[in-house]
Amino acid sequence: QSDKRRVALWEARQKVSGSKEPPYINQSTGSCVGAGGGNALLTLRDVDIAIGGKIAELAMFWWLYTYGESRQIAGMGGRGDGSTGTAWAKAITTRGTFLASEPGLPAYQMRNGWYYLDPGIERHWSDGQVEPQKWDPLGLKHLVKTAAPCRSADDVAAAIQNGYPCTIAG
């Protein structure tokens, strides 16, 4: 219902990656909230790069940290499946993420154009207490400033038209 022009944030991903089909994160376990949030972060990163924002490099981040932290925030201790969108939003804005190039992290594999990690790795990181003394300080260096719930299709359209990616997390 807006008179704003059509906006397709995936075009920023294409532009920045130089690929018509840039890679997204594959979900191997019950990590839909984490993978969906990670894919929104990929888009947020590329939109920021495309508009000349603060992010200058096309580095991949470790989305499983934020996912595990979201499970902890949601009261889902230990390893397991699932989280909530509200908890993921709180995790990315208060605990952050860090680069996947940090020493000691397994490398992403590319499978059929998707960032892939073994299901065992996803399961391990689903516990938000994986070496907190090592990873928590790194996460705080890469916080997303704000996240907001969208309660209608109009909210989603407005977010996208303003350059903010959305994810469905449940």
PDB file of C-alpha atoms in Angstrom:
ATOM      1  CA  GLN A   1       0.000   0.000   0.000  1.00  0.00           C
ATOM      2  CA  SER A   2       3.044   2.201  -0.256  1.00  0.00           C
ATOM      3  CA  ASP A   3       3.892   4.493  -3.099  1.00  0.00           C
ATOM      4  CA  LYS A   4       7.597   3.733  -2.665  1.00  0.00           C
ATOM      5  CA  ARG A   5       9.504   2.083  -5.448  1.00  0.00           C
ATOM      6  CA  ARG A   6      10.159  -1.640  -5.617  1.00  0.00           C
ATOM      7  CA  VAL A   7      13.120  -2.687  -3.497  1.00  0.00           C
ATOM      8  CA  ALA A   8      14.867  -6.045  -3.790  1.00  0.00           C
ATOM      9  CA  LEU A   9      17.593  -6.433  -1.165  1.00  0.00           C
ATOM     10  CA  TRP A  10      18.854  -9.599  -2.849  1.00  0.00           C
ATOM     11  CA  GLU A  11      20.145  -7.294  -5.595  1.00  0.00           C
ATOM     12  CA  ALA A  12      22.700  -5.970  -3.094  1.00  0.00           C
ATOM     13  CA  ARG A  13      23.821  -9.554  -2.466  1.00  0.00           C
ATOM     14  CA  GLN A  14      24.245 -10.052  -6.213  1.00  0.00           C
ATOM     15  CA  LYS A  15      26.127  -6.793  -6.652  1.00  0.00           C
ATOM     16  CA  VAL A  16      28.507  -7.312  -3.743  1.00  0.00           C
ATOM     17  CA  SER A  17      29.198 -10.988  -4.436  1.00  0.00           C
ATOM     18  CA  GLY A  18      29.450 -10.548  -8.190  1.00  0.00           C
ATOM     19  CA  SER A  19      27.202 -13.581  -8.587  1.00  0.00           C
ATOM     20  CA  LYS A  20      23.697 -13.924  -9.952  1.00  0.00           C
ATOM     21  CA  GLU A  21      23.096 -16.582  -7.283  1.00  0.00           C
ATOM     22  CA  PRO A  22      25.082 -15.644  -4.160  1.00  0.00           C
ATOM     23  CA  PRO A  23      25.335 -18.319  -1.477  1.00  0.00           C
ATOM     24  CA  TYR A  24      23.070 -18.481   1.540  1.00  0.00           C
ATOM     25  CA  ILE A  25      23.238 -20.614   4.693  1.00  0.00           C
ATOM     26  CA  ASN A  26      22.002 -24.198   4.568  1.00  0.00           C
ATOM     27  CA  GLN A  27      20.086 -25.451   7.600  1.00  0.00           C
ATOM     28  CA  SER A  28      21.227 -28.970   8.535  1.00  0.00           C
ATOM     29  CA  THR A  29      19.412 -29.438  11.860  1.00  0.00           C
ATOM     30  CA  GLY A  30      16.477 -27.810  13.667  1.00  0.00           C
ATOM     31  CA  SER A  31      18.276 -24.474  13.462  1.00  0.00           C
ATOM     32  CA  CYS A  32      15.757 -22.574  11.332  1.00  0.00           C
ATOM     33  CA  VAL A  33      15.897 -19.502  13.577  1.00  0.00           C
ATOM     34  CA  GLY A  34      19.698 -19.449  13.416  1.00  0.00           C
ATOM     35  CA  ALA A  35      19.998 -20.120   9.682  1.00  0.00           C
ATOM     36  CA  GLY A  36      17.228 -17.644   8.869  1.00  0.00           C
ATOM     37  CA  GLY A  37      18.835 -15.013  11.074  1.00  0.00           C
ATOM     38  CA  GLY A  38      22.211 -15.752   9.502  1.00  0.00           C
ATOM     39  CA  ASN A  39      20.756 -15.287   6.029  1.00  0.00           C
ATOM     40  CA  ALA A  40      19.252 -11.961   7.113  1.00  0.00           C
ATOM     41  CA  LEU A  41      22.730 -10.972   8.360  1.00  0.00           C
ATOM     42  CA  LEU A  42      24.242 -11.835   4.986  1.00  0.00           C
ATOM     43  CA  THR A  43      21.751  -9.501   3.349  1.00  0.00           C
ATOM     44  CA  LEU A  44      22.293  -6.784   5.969  1.00  0.00           C
ATOM     45  CA  ARG A  45      26.065  -7.019   5.416  1.00  0.00           C
ATOM     46  CA  ASP A  46      25.739  -6.767   1.643  1.00  0.00           C
ATOM     47  CA  VAL A  47      23.250  -3.894   1.739  1.00  0.00           C
ATOM     48  CA  ASP A  48      25.644  -2.012   4.031  1.00  0.00           C
ATOM     49  CA  ILE A  49      28.582  -2.673   1.686  1.00  0.00           C
ATOM     50  CA  ALA A  50      26.518  -1.692  -1.369  1.00  0.00           C
ATOM     51  CA  ILE A  51      25.509   1.679   0.120  1.00  0.00           C
ATOM     52  CA  GLY A  52      29.017   2.431   1.400  1.00  0.00           C
ATOM     53  CA  GLY A  53      28.235   1.929   5.083  1.00  0.00           C
ATOM     54  CA  LYS A  54      30.602   0.951   7.876  1.00  0.00           C
ATOM     55  CA  ILE A  55      31.176  -2.639   6.735  1.00  0.00           C
ATOM     56  CA  ALA A  56      34.012  -2.684   4.255  1.00  0.00           C
ATOM     57  CA  GLU A  57      34.830  -6.336   3.715  1.00  0.00           C
ATOM     58  CA  LEU A  58      32.923  -9.302   2.412  1.00  0.00           C
ATOM     59  CA  ALA A  59      33.745 -11.545   5.382  1.00  0.00           C
ATOM     60  CA  MET A  60      31.582 -14.462   6.478  1.00  0.00           C
ATOM     61  CA  PHE A  61      30.493 -14.600  10.096  1.00  0.00           C
ATOM     62  CA  TRP A  62      29.874 -17.508  12.479  1.00  0.00           C
ATOM     63  CA  TRP A  63      26.060 -17.578  12.617  1.00  0.00           C
ATOM     64  CA  LEU A  64      25.983 -20.553  14.981  1.00  0.00           C
ATOM     65  CA  TYR A  65      27.259 -18.440  17.878  1.00  0.00           C
ATOM     66  CA  THR A  66      24.238 -16.142  17.735  1.00  0.00           C
ATOM     67  CA  TYR A  67      21.928 -19.123  17.327  1.00  0.00           C
ATOM     68  CA  GLY A  68      23.319 -20.811  20.461  1.00  0.00           C
ATOM     69  CA  GLU A  69      23.103 -17.554  22.382  1.00  0.00           C
ATOM     70  CA  SER A  70      19.470 -17.151  21.290  1.00  0.00           C
ATOM     71  CA  ARG A  71      18.671 -20.618  22.632  1.00  0.00           C
ATOM     72  CA  GLN A  72      20.244 -19.688  25.958  1.00  0.00           C
ATOM     73  CA  ILE A  73      18.261 -16.409  26.098  1.00  0.00           C
ATOM     74  CA  ALA A  74      15.076 -18.373  25.336  1.00  0.00           C
ATOM     75  CA  GLY A  75      15.793 -20.711  28.254  1.00  0.00           C
ATOM     76  CA  MET A  76      16.750 -23.649  26.044  1.00  0.00           C
ATOM     77  CA  GLY A  77      19.962 -24.737  27.755  1.00  0.00           C
ATOM     78  CA  GLY A  78      22.246 -27.364  26.316  1.00  0.00           C
ATOM     79  CA  ARG A  79      22.234 -28.800  22.826  1.00  0.00           C
ATOM     80  CA  GLY A  80      19.038 -29.082  20.840  1.00  0.00           C
ATOM     81  CA  ASP A  81      16.781 -27.732  18.140  1.00  0.00           C
ATOM     82  CA  GLY A  82      14.875 -24.503  17.853  1.00  0.00           C
ATOM     83  CA  SER A  83      14.840 -21.018  19.280  1.00  0.00           C
ATOM     84  CA  THR A  84      12.590 -17.992  18.984  1.00  0.00           C
ATOM     85  CA  GLY A  85      12.769 -14.905  16.807  1.00  0.00           C
ATOM     86  CA  THR A  86      12.571 -12.659  19.849  1.00  0.00           C
ATOM     87  CA  ALA A  87      15.509 -14.436  21.494  1.00  0.00           C
ATOM     88  CA  TRP A  88      17.555 -14.336  18.257  1.00  0.00           C
ATOM     89  CA  ALA A  89      16.893 -10.584  17.925  1.00  0.00           C
ATOM     90  CA  LYS A  90      18.058 -10.064  21.505  1.00  0.00           C
ATOM     91  CA  ALA A  91      21.130 -12.226  20.917  1.00  0.00           C
ATOM     92  CA  ILE A  92      22.260 -10.357  17.787  1.00  0.00           C
ATOM     93  CA  THR A  93      21.759  -6.953  19.441  1.00  0.00           C
ATOM     94  CA  THR A  94      23.308  -7.799  22.839  1.00  0.00           C
ATOM     95  CA  ARG A  95      25.739 -10.664  22.204  1.00  0.00           C
ATOM     96  CA  GLY A  96      26.518 -10.257  18.510  1.00  0.00           C
ATOM     97  CA  THR A  97      28.467 -12.485  16.196  1.00  0.00           C
ATOM     98  CA  PHE A  98      32.062 -12.841  14.990  1.00  0.00           C
ATOM     99  CA  LEU A  99      33.934 -13.739  11.857  1.00  0.00           C
ATOM    100  CA  ALA A 100      34.081 -17.344  10.712  1.00  0.00           C
ATOM    101  CA  SER A 101      37.811 -16.904  10.100  1.00  0.00           C
ATOM    102  CA  GLU A 102      38.556 -16.974  13.843  1.00  0.00           C
ATOM    103  CA  PRO A 103      41.144 -19.636  14.705  1.00  0.00           C
ATOM    104  CA  GLY A 104      39.657 -22.888  15.935  1.00  0.00           C
ATOM    105  CA  LEU A 105      36.427 -22.742  13.940  1.00  0.00           C
ATOM    106  CA  PRO A 106      35.568 -25.354  11.309  1.00  0.00           C
ATOM    107  CA  ALA A 107      35.515 -24.042   7.752  1.00  0.00           C
ATOM    108  CA  TYR A 108      32.288 -23.655   5.849  1.00  0.00           C
ATOM    109  CA  GLN A 109      31.939 -25.966   2.890  1.00  0.00           C
ATOM    110  CA  MET A 110      30.186 -24.892  -0.302  1.00  0.00           C
ATOM    111  CA  ARG A 111      27.559 -27.423  -1.391  1.00  0.00           C
ATOM    112  CA  ASN A 112      25.368 -26.709  -4.381  1.00  0.00           C
ATOM    113  CA  GLY A 113      25.812 -22.971  -3.846  1.00  0.00           C
ATOM    114  CA  TRP A 114      25.072 -23.021  -0.096  1.00  0.00           C
ATOM    115  CA  TYR A 115      27.249 -22.418   2.976  1.00  0.00           C
ATOM    116  CA  TYR A 116      27.186 -25.804   4.650  1.00  0.00           C
ATOM    117  CA  LEU A 117      28.323 -27.129   8.026  1.00  0.00           C
ATOM    118  CA  ASP A 118      28.087 -30.690   9.288  1.00  0.00           C
ATOM    119  CA  PRO A 119      24.971 -31.315  11.421  1.00  0.00           C
ATOM    120  CA  GLY A 120      27.228 -32.294  14.340  1.00  0.00           C
ATOM    121  CA  ILE A 121      28.816 -28.834  14.267  1.00  0.00           C
ATOM    122  CA  GLU A 122      25.387 -27.188  14.263  1.00  0.00           C
ATOM    123  CA  ARG A 123      24.306 -29.368  17.187  1.00  0.00           C
ATOM    124  CA  HIS A 124      27.490 -28.568  19.153  1.00  0.00           C
ATOM    125  CA  TRP A 125      27.031 -24.811  18.736  1.00  0.00           C
ATOM    126  CA  SER A 126      23.313 -24.957  19.588  1.00  0.00           C
ATOM    127  CA  ASP A 127      24.470 -24.879  23.217  1.00  0.00           C
ATOM    128  CA  GLY A 128      24.942 -21.190  24.029  1.00  0.00           C
ATOM    129  CA  GLN A 129      27.661 -22.028  26.544  1.00  0.00           C
ATOM    130  CA  VAL A 130      30.347 -23.151  24.083  1.00  0.00           C
ATOM    131  CA  GLU A 131      33.565 -21.686  25.518  1.00  0.00           C
ATOM    132  CA  PRO A 132      31.979 -18.384  26.657  1.00  0.00           C
ATOM    133  CA  GLN A 133      35.267 -16.962  27.931  1.00  0.00           C
ATOM    134  CA  LYS A 134      36.692 -17.276  24.408  1.00  0.00           C
ATOM    135  CA  TRP A 135      33.740 -16.374  22.156  1.00  0.00           C
ATOM    136  CA  ASP A 136      31.616 -13.916  24.153  1.00  0.00           C
ATOM    137  CA  PRO A 137      34.145 -11.047  23.964  1.00  0.00           C
ATOM    138  CA  LEU A 138      34.459 -11.560  20.189  1.00  0.00           C
ATOM    139  CA  GLY A 139      30.688 -11.458  19.707  1.00  0.00           C
ATOM    140  CA  LEU A 140      30.442  -8.096  21.423  1.00  0.00           C
ATOM    141  CA  LYS A 141      32.634  -6.555  18.699  1.00  0.00           C
ATOM    142  CA  HIS A 142      29.966  -7.243  16.052  1.00  0.00           C
ATOM    143  CA  LEU A 143      26.541  -6.211  17.327  1.00  0.00           C
ATOM    144  CA  VAL A 144      23.564  -5.329  15.162  1.00  0.00           C
ATOM    145  CA  LYS A 145      22.308  -1.981  16.473  1.00  0.00           C
ATOM    146  CA  THR A 146      18.616  -2.739  16.372  1.00  0.00           C
ATOM    147  CA  ALA A 147      16.057  -5.395  15.526  1.00  0.00           C
ATOM    148  CA  ALA A 148      12.315  -4.914  15.445  1.00  0.00           C
ATOM    149  CA  PRO A 149       9.347  -7.253  15.202  1.00  0.00           C
ATOM    150  CA  CYS A 150       7.210  -6.937  12.093  1.00  0.00           C
ATOM    151  CA  ARG A 151       3.594  -7.614  12.905  1.00  0.00           C
ATOM    152  CA  SER A 152       2.116  -7.238   9.433  1.00  0.00           C
ATOM    153  CA  ALA A 153       2.958  -7.453   5.761  1.00  0.00           C
ATOM    154  CA  ASP A 154       3.017  -3.645   5.706  1.00  0.00           C
ATOM    155  CA  ASP A 155       5.682  -3.676   8.457  1.00  0.00           C
ATOM    156  CA  VAL A 156       7.779  -6.107   6.409  1.00  0.00           C
ATOM    157  CA  ALA A 157       7.372  -4.023   3.244  1.00  0.00           C
ATOM    158  CA  ALA A 158       8.378  -0.852   5.097  1.00  0.00           C
ATOM    159  CA  ALA A 159      11.453  -2.536   6.586  1.00  0.00           C
ATOM    160  CA  ILE A 160      12.619  -3.821   3.196  1.00  0.00           C
ATOM    161  CA  GLN A 161      11.928  -0.480   1.490  1.00  0.00           C
ATOM    162  CA  ASN A 162      14.193   1.125   4.087  1.00  0.00           C
ATOM    163  CA  GLY A 163      16.994  -1.375   3.452  1.00  0.00           C
ATOM    164  CA  TYR A 164      16.411  -3.720   6.388  1.00  0.00           C
ATOM    165  CA  PRO A 165      16.258  -7.465   5.756  1.00  0.00           C
ATOM    166  CA  CYS A 166      13.620  -9.575   7.460  1.00  0.00           C
ATOM    167  CA  THR A 167      13.503 -13.177   8.560  1.00  0.00           C
ATOM    168  CA  ILE A 168      10.778 -15.459   9.758  1.00  0.00           C
ATOM    169  CA  ALA A 169      11.766 -17.106  13.007  1.00  0.00           C
ATOM    170  CA  GLY A 170       9.464 -19.297  15.026  1.00  0.00           C
TER     171      GLY A 170
END
